[in-house]
PDB file of C-alpha atoms in Angstrom:
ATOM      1  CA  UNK A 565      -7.412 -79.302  83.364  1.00 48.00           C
ATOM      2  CA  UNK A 566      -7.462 -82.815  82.849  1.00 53.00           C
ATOM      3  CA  UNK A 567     -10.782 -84.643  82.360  1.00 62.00           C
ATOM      4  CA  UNK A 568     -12.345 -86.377  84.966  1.00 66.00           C
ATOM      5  CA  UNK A 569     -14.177 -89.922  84.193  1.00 68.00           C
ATOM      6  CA  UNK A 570     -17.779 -90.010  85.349  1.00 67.00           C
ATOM      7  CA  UNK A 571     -19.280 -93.167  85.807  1.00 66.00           C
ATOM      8  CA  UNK A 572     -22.535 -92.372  86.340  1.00 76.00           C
ATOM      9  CA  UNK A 573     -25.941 -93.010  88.016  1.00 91.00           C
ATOM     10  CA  UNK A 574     -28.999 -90.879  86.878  1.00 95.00           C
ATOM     11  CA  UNK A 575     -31.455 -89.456  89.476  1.00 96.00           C
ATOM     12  CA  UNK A 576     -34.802 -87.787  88.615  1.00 96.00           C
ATOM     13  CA  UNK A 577     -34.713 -83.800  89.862  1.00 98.00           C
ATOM     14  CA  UNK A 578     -37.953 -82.519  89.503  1.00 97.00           C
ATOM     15  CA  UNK A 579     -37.933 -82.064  85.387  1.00 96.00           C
ATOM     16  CA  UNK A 580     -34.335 -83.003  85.166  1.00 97.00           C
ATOM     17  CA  UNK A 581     -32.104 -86.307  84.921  1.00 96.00           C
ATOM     18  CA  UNK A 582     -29.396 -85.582  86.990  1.00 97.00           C
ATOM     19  CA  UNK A 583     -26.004 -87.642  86.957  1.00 96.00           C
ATOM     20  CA  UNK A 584     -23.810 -88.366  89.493  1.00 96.00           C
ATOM     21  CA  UNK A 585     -22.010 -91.211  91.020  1.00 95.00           C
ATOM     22  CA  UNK A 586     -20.593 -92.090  94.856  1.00 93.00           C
ATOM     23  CA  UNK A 587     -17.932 -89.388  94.878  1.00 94.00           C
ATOM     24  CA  UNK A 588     -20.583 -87.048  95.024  1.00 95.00           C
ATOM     25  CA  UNK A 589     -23.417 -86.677  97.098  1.00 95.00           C
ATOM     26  CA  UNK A 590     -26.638 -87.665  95.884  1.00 94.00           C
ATOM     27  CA  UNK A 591     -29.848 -86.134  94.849  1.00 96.00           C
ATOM     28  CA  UNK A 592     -31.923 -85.595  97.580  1.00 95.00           C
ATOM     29  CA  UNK A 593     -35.845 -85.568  96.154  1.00 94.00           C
ATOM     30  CA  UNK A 594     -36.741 -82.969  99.291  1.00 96.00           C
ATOM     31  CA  UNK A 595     -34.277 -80.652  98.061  1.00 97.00           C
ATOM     32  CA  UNK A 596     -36.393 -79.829  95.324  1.00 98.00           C
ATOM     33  CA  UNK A 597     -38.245 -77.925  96.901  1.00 98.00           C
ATOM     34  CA  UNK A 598     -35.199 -75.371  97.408  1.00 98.00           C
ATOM     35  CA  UNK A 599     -35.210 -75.148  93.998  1.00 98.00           C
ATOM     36  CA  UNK A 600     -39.030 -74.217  93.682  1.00 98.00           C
ATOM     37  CA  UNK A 601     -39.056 -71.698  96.580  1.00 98.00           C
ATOM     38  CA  UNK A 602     -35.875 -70.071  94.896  1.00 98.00           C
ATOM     39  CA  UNK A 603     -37.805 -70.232  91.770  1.00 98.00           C
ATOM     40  CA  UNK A 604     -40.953 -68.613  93.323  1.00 98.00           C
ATOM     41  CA  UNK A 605     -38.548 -65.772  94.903  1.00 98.00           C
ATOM     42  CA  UNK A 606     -36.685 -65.113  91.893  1.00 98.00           C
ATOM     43  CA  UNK A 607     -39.941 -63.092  90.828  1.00 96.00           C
ATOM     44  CA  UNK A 608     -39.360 -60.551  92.794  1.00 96.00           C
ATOM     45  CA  UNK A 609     -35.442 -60.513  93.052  1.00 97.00           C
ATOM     46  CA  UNK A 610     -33.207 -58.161  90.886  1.00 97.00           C
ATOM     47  CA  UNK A 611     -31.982 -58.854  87.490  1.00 96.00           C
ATOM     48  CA  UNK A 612     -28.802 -60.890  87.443  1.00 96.00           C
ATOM     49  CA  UNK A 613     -27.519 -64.309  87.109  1.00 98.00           C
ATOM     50  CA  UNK A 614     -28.056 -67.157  90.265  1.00 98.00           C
ATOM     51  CA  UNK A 615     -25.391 -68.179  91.908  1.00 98.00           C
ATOM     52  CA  UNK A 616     -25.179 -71.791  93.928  1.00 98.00           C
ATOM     53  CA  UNK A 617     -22.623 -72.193  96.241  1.00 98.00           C
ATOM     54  CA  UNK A 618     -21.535 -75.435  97.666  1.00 98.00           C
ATOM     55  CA  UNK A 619     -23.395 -77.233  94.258  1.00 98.00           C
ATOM     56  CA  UNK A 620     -22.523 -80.634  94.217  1.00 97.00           C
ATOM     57  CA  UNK A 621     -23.902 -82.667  90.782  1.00 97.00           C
ATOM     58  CA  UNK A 622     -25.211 -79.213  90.431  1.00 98.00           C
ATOM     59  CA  UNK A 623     -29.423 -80.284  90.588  1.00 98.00           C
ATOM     60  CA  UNK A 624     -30.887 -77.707  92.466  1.00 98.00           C
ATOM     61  CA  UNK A 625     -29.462 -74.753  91.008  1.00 98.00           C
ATOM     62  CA  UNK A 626     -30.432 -76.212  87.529  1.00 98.00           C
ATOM     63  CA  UNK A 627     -33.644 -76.797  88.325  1.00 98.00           C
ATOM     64  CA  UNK A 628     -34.150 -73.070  89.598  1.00 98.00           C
ATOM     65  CA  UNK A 629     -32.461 -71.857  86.047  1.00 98.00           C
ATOM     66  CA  UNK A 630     -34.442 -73.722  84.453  1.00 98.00           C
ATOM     67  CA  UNK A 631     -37.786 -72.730  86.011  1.00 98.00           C
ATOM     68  CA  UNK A 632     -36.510 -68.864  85.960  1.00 98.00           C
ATOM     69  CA  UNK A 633     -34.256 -68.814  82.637  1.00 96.00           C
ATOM     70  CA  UNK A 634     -31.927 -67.130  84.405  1.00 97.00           C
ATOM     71  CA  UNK A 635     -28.317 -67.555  83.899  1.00 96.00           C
ATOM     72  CA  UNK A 636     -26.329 -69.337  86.522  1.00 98.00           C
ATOM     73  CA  UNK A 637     -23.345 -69.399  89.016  1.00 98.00           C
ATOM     74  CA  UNK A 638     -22.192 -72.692  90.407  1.00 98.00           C
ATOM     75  CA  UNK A 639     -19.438 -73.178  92.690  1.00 98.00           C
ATOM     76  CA  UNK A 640     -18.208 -76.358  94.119  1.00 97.00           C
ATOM     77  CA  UNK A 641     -14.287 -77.060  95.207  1.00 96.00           C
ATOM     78  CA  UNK A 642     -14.241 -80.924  94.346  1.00 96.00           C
ATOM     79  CA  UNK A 643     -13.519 -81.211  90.506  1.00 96.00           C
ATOM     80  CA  UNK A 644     -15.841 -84.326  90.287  1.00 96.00           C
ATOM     81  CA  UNK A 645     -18.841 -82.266  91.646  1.00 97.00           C
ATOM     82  CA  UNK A 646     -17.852 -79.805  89.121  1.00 97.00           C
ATOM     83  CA  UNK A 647     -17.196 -81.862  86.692  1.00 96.00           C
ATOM     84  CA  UNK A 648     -20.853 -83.569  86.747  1.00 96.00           C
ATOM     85  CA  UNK A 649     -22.605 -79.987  87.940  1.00 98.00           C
ATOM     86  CA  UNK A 650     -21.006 -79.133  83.677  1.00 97.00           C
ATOM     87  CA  UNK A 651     -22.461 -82.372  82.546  1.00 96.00           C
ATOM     88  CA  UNK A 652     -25.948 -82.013  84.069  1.00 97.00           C
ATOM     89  CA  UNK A 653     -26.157 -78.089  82.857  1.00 98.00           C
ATOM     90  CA  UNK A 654     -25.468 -79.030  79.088  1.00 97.00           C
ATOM     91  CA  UNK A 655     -27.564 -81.781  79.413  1.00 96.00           C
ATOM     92  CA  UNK A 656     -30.557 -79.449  80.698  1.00 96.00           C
ATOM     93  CA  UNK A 657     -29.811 -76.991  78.675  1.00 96.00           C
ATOM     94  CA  UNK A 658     -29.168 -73.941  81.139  1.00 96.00           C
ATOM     95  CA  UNK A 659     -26.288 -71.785  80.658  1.00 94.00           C
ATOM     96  CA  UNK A 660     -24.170 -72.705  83.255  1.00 97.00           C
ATOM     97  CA  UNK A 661     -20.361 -71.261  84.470  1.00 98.00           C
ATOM     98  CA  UNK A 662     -19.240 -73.654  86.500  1.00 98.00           C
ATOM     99  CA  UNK A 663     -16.230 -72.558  88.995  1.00 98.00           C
ATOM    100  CA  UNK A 664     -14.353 -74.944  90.716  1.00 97.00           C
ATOM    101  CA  UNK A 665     -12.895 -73.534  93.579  1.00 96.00           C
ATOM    102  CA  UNK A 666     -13.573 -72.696  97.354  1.00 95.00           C
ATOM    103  CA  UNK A 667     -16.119 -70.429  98.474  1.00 94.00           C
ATOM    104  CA  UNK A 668     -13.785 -67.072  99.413  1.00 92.00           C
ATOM    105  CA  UNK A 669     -11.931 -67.346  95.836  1.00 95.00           C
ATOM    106  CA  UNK A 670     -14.783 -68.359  93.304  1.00 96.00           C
ATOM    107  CA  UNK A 671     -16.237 -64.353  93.201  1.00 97.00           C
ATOM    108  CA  UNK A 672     -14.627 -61.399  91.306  1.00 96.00           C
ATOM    109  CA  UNK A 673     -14.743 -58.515  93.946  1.00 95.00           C
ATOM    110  CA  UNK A 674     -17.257 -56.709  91.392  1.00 95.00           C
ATOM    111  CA  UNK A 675     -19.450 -59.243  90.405  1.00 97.00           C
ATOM    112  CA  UNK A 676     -23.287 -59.053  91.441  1.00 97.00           C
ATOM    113  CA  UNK A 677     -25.884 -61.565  91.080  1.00 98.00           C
ATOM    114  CA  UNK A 678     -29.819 -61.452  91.580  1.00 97.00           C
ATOM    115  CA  UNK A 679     -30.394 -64.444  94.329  1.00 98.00           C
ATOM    116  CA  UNK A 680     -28.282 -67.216  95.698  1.00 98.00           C
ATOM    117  CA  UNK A 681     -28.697 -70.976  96.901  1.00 98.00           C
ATOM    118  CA  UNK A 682     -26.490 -72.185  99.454  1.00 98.00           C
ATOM    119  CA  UNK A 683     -26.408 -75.933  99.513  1.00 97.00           C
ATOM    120  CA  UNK A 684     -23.027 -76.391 102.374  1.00 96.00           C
ATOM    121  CA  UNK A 685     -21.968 -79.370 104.191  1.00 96.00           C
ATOM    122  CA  UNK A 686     -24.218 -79.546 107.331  1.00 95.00           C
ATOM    123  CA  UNK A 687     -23.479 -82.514 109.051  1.00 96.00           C
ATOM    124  CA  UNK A 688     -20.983 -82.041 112.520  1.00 95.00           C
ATOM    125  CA  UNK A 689     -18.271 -83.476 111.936  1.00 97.00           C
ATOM    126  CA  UNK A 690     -18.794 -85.895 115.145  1.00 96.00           C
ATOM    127  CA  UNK A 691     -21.828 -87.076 113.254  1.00 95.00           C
ATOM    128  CA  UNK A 692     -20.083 -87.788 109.626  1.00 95.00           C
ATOM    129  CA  UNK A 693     -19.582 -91.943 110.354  1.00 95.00           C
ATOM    130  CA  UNK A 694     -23.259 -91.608 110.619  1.00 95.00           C
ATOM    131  CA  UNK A 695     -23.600 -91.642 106.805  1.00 94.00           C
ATOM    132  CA  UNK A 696     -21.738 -94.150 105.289  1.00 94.00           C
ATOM    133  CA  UNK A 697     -23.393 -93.652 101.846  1.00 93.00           C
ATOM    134  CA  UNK A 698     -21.830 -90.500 101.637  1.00 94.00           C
ATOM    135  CA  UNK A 699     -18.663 -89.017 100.948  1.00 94.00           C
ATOM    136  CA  UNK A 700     -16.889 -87.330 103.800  1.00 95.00           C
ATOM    137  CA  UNK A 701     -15.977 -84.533 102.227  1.00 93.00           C
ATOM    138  CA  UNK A 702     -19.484 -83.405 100.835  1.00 95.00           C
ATOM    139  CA  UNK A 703     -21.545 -83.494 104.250  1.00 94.00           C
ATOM    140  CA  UNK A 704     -18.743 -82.509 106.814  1.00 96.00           C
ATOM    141  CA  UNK A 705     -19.681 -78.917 108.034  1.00 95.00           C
ATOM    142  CA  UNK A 706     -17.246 -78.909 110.799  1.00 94.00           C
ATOM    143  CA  UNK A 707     -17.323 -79.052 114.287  1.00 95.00           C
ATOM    144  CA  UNK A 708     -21.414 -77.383 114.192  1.00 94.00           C
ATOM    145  CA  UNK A 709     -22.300 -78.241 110.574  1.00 93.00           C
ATOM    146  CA  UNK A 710     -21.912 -74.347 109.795  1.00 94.00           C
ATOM    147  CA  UNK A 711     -18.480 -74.215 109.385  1.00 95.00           C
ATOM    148  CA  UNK A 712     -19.108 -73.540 105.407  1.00 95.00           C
ATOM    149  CA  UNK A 713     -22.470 -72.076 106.105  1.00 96.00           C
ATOM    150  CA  UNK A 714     -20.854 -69.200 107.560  1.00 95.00           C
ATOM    151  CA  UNK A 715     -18.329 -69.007 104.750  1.00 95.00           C
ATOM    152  CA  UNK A 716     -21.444 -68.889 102.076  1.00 96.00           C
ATOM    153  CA  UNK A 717     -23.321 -66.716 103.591  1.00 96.00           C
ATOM    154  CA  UNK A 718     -20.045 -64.050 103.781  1.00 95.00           C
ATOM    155  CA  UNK A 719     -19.917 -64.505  99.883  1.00 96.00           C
ATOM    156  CA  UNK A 720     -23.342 -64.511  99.345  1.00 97.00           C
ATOM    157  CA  UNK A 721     -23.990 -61.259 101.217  1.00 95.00           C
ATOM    158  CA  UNK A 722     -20.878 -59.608  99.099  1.00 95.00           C
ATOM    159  CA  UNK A 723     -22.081 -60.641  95.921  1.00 97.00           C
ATOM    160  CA  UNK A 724     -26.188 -59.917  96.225  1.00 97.00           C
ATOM    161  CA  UNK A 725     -27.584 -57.164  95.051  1.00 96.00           C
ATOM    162  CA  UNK A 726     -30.014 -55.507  97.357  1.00 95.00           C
ATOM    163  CA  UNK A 727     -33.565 -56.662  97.115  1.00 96.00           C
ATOM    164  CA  UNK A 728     -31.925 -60.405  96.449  1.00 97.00           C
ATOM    165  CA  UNK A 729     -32.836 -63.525  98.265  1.00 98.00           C
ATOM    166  CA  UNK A 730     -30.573 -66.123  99.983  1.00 98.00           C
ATOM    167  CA  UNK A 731     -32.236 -69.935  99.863  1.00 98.00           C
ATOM    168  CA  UNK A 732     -29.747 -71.414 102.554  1.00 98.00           C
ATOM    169  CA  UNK A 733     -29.869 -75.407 103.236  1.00 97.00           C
ATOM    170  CA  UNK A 734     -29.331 -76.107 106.770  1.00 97.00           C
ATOM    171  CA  UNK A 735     -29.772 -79.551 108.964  1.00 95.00           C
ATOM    172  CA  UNK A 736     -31.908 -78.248 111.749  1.00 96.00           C
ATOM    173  CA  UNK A 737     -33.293 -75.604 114.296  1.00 96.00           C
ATOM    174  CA  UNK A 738     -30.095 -75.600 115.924  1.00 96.00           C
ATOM    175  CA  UNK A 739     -28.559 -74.097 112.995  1.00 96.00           C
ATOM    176  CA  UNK A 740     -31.560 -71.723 111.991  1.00 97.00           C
ATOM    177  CA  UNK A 741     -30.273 -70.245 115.867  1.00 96.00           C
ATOM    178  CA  UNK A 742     -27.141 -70.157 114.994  1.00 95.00           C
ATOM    179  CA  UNK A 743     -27.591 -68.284 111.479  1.00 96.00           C
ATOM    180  CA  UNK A 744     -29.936 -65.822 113.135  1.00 95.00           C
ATOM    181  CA  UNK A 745     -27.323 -65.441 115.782  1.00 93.00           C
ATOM    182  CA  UNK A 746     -24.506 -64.582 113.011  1.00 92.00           C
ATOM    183  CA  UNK A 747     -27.030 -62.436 111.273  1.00 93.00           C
ATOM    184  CA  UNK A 748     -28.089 -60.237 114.645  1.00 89.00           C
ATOM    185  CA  UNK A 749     -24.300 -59.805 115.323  1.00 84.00           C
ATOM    186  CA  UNK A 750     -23.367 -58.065 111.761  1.00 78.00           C
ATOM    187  CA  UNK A 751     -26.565 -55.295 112.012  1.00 61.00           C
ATOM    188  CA  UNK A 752     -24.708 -53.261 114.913  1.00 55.00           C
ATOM    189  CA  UNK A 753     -22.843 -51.391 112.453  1.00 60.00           C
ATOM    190  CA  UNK A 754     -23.222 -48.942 109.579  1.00 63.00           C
ATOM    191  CA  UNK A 755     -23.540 -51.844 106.799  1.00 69.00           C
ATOM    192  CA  UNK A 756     -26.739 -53.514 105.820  1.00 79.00           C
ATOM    193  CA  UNK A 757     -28.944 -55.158 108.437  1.00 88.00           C
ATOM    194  CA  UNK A 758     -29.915 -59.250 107.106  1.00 95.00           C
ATOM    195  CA  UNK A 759     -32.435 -61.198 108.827  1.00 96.00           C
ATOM    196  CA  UNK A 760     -34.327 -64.546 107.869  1.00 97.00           C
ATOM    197  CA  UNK A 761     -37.523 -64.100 106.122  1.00 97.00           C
ATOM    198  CA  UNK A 762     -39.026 -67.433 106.661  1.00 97.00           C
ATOM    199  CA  UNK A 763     -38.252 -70.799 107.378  1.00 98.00           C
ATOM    200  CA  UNK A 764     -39.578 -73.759 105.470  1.00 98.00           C
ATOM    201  CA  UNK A 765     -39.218 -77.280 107.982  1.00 97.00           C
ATOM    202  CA  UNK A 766     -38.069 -80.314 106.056  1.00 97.00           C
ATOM    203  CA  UNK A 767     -36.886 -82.156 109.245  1.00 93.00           C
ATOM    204  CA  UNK A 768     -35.211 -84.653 109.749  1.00 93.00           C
ATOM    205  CA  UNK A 769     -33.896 -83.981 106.324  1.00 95.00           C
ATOM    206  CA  UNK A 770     -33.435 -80.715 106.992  1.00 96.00           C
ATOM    207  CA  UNK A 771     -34.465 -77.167 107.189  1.00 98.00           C
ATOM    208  CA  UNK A 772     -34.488 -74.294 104.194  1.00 98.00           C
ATOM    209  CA  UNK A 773     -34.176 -70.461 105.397  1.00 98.00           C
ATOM    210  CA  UNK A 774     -34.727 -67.455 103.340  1.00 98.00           C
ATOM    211  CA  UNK A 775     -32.334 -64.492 103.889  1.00 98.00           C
ATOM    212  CA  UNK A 776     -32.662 -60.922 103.367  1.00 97.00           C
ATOM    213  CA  UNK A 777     -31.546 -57.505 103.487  1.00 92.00           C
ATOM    214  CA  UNK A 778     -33.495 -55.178 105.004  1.00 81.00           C
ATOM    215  CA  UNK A 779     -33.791 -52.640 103.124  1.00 68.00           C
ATOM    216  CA  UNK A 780     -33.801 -48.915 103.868  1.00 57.00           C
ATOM    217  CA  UNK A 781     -31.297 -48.923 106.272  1.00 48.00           C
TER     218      UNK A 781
END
């Protein structure tokens, strides 16, 4: 793989100094609270590493490891995202295995994991120009903004075990409808039954939703 050069800004994550640079998107200080309500969740949430989907510098999964000690997933299919989310986890100190690559091929059919964050692109694409600051490629979530939503929430509900959480970044209420939509249509069948839990309003930065399985079904 050949290295990539990081010239790099430092942003203050909760407990952490996070690096990153314009290729990636920045630290958001709201989206630390993701990290604390994963944190608070993981409590209760079956044994197993975290995984973080859609990661980025890699900042709010690290600060959930690092609150939990739990090991940790990230996923992210730009090498420079990946490239910093390895920087900022040996510079925290969290044991970290970073996968670059996109959502559907990052997973090994039988791997299982405890809770997962899902930080996708949310903006619609028609909307993208309105954020010059950042790069195209980290905020555009397609036509709705749920274009890799949908993908990481099919990976995340392969992967979880049950009694596992889902901490899911989305940009608004629109979205929340749209999720709950998604999850309504997958419980006519045999398979597990998912719903949202709670929703924690951030707007207009955005909007956090915690998914689960019901269980018992």
């Amino acid at each position: 793989m050949t290295a990539v050069e990081l010239p790099t800004q430092v942003a203050e994550f909760g407990d952490l100094q996070i690096q990153w640079d314009a290729r990636v998107l920045r630290p958001r200080w709201w989206t630390t609270a993701q990290s604390y309500w994963a944190a608070d969740l993981a409590a209760s949430c079956p044994e197993g590493p975290i995984l973080e989907l859609c990661c980025g510098a890699g900042q709010i999964g690290l600060l959930t490891a690092s609150l939990t000690g739990r090991p940790l997933i990230q996923v992210d299919r730009d090498p420079v995202a990946a490239a910093y989310a390895r920087r900022n986890a040996a510079a925290a100190g969290v044991l970290s295995d970073v996968r670059e690559a996109p959502l559907g091929l990052a997973m090994g059919e039988d791997e299982r994991v405890g809770l997962v964050i899902l930080d996708p692109p949310w903006v619609p694409t028609a909307r993208v120009q309105e954020f010059p600051e950042d790069p195209i490629e980290a905020i555009d979530g397609g036509n709705d903004g749920t274009d890799q939503l949908v993908l990481g929430l099919g990976v995340a509900m392969r992967h979880l075990d049950p009694g596992g959480h889902i901490v899911a970044q989305v940009g608004d209420y629109d979205q929340v409808t749209i999720v709950e939509a998604l999850l309504a249509g997958l419980g006519g069948g045999a398979g597990p039954r998912w719903t949202i839990a709670e929703t924690r309003d951030y707007t207009p930065e955005g909007v956090l939703v915690d998914i689960v399985q019901e269980l018992g079904r």
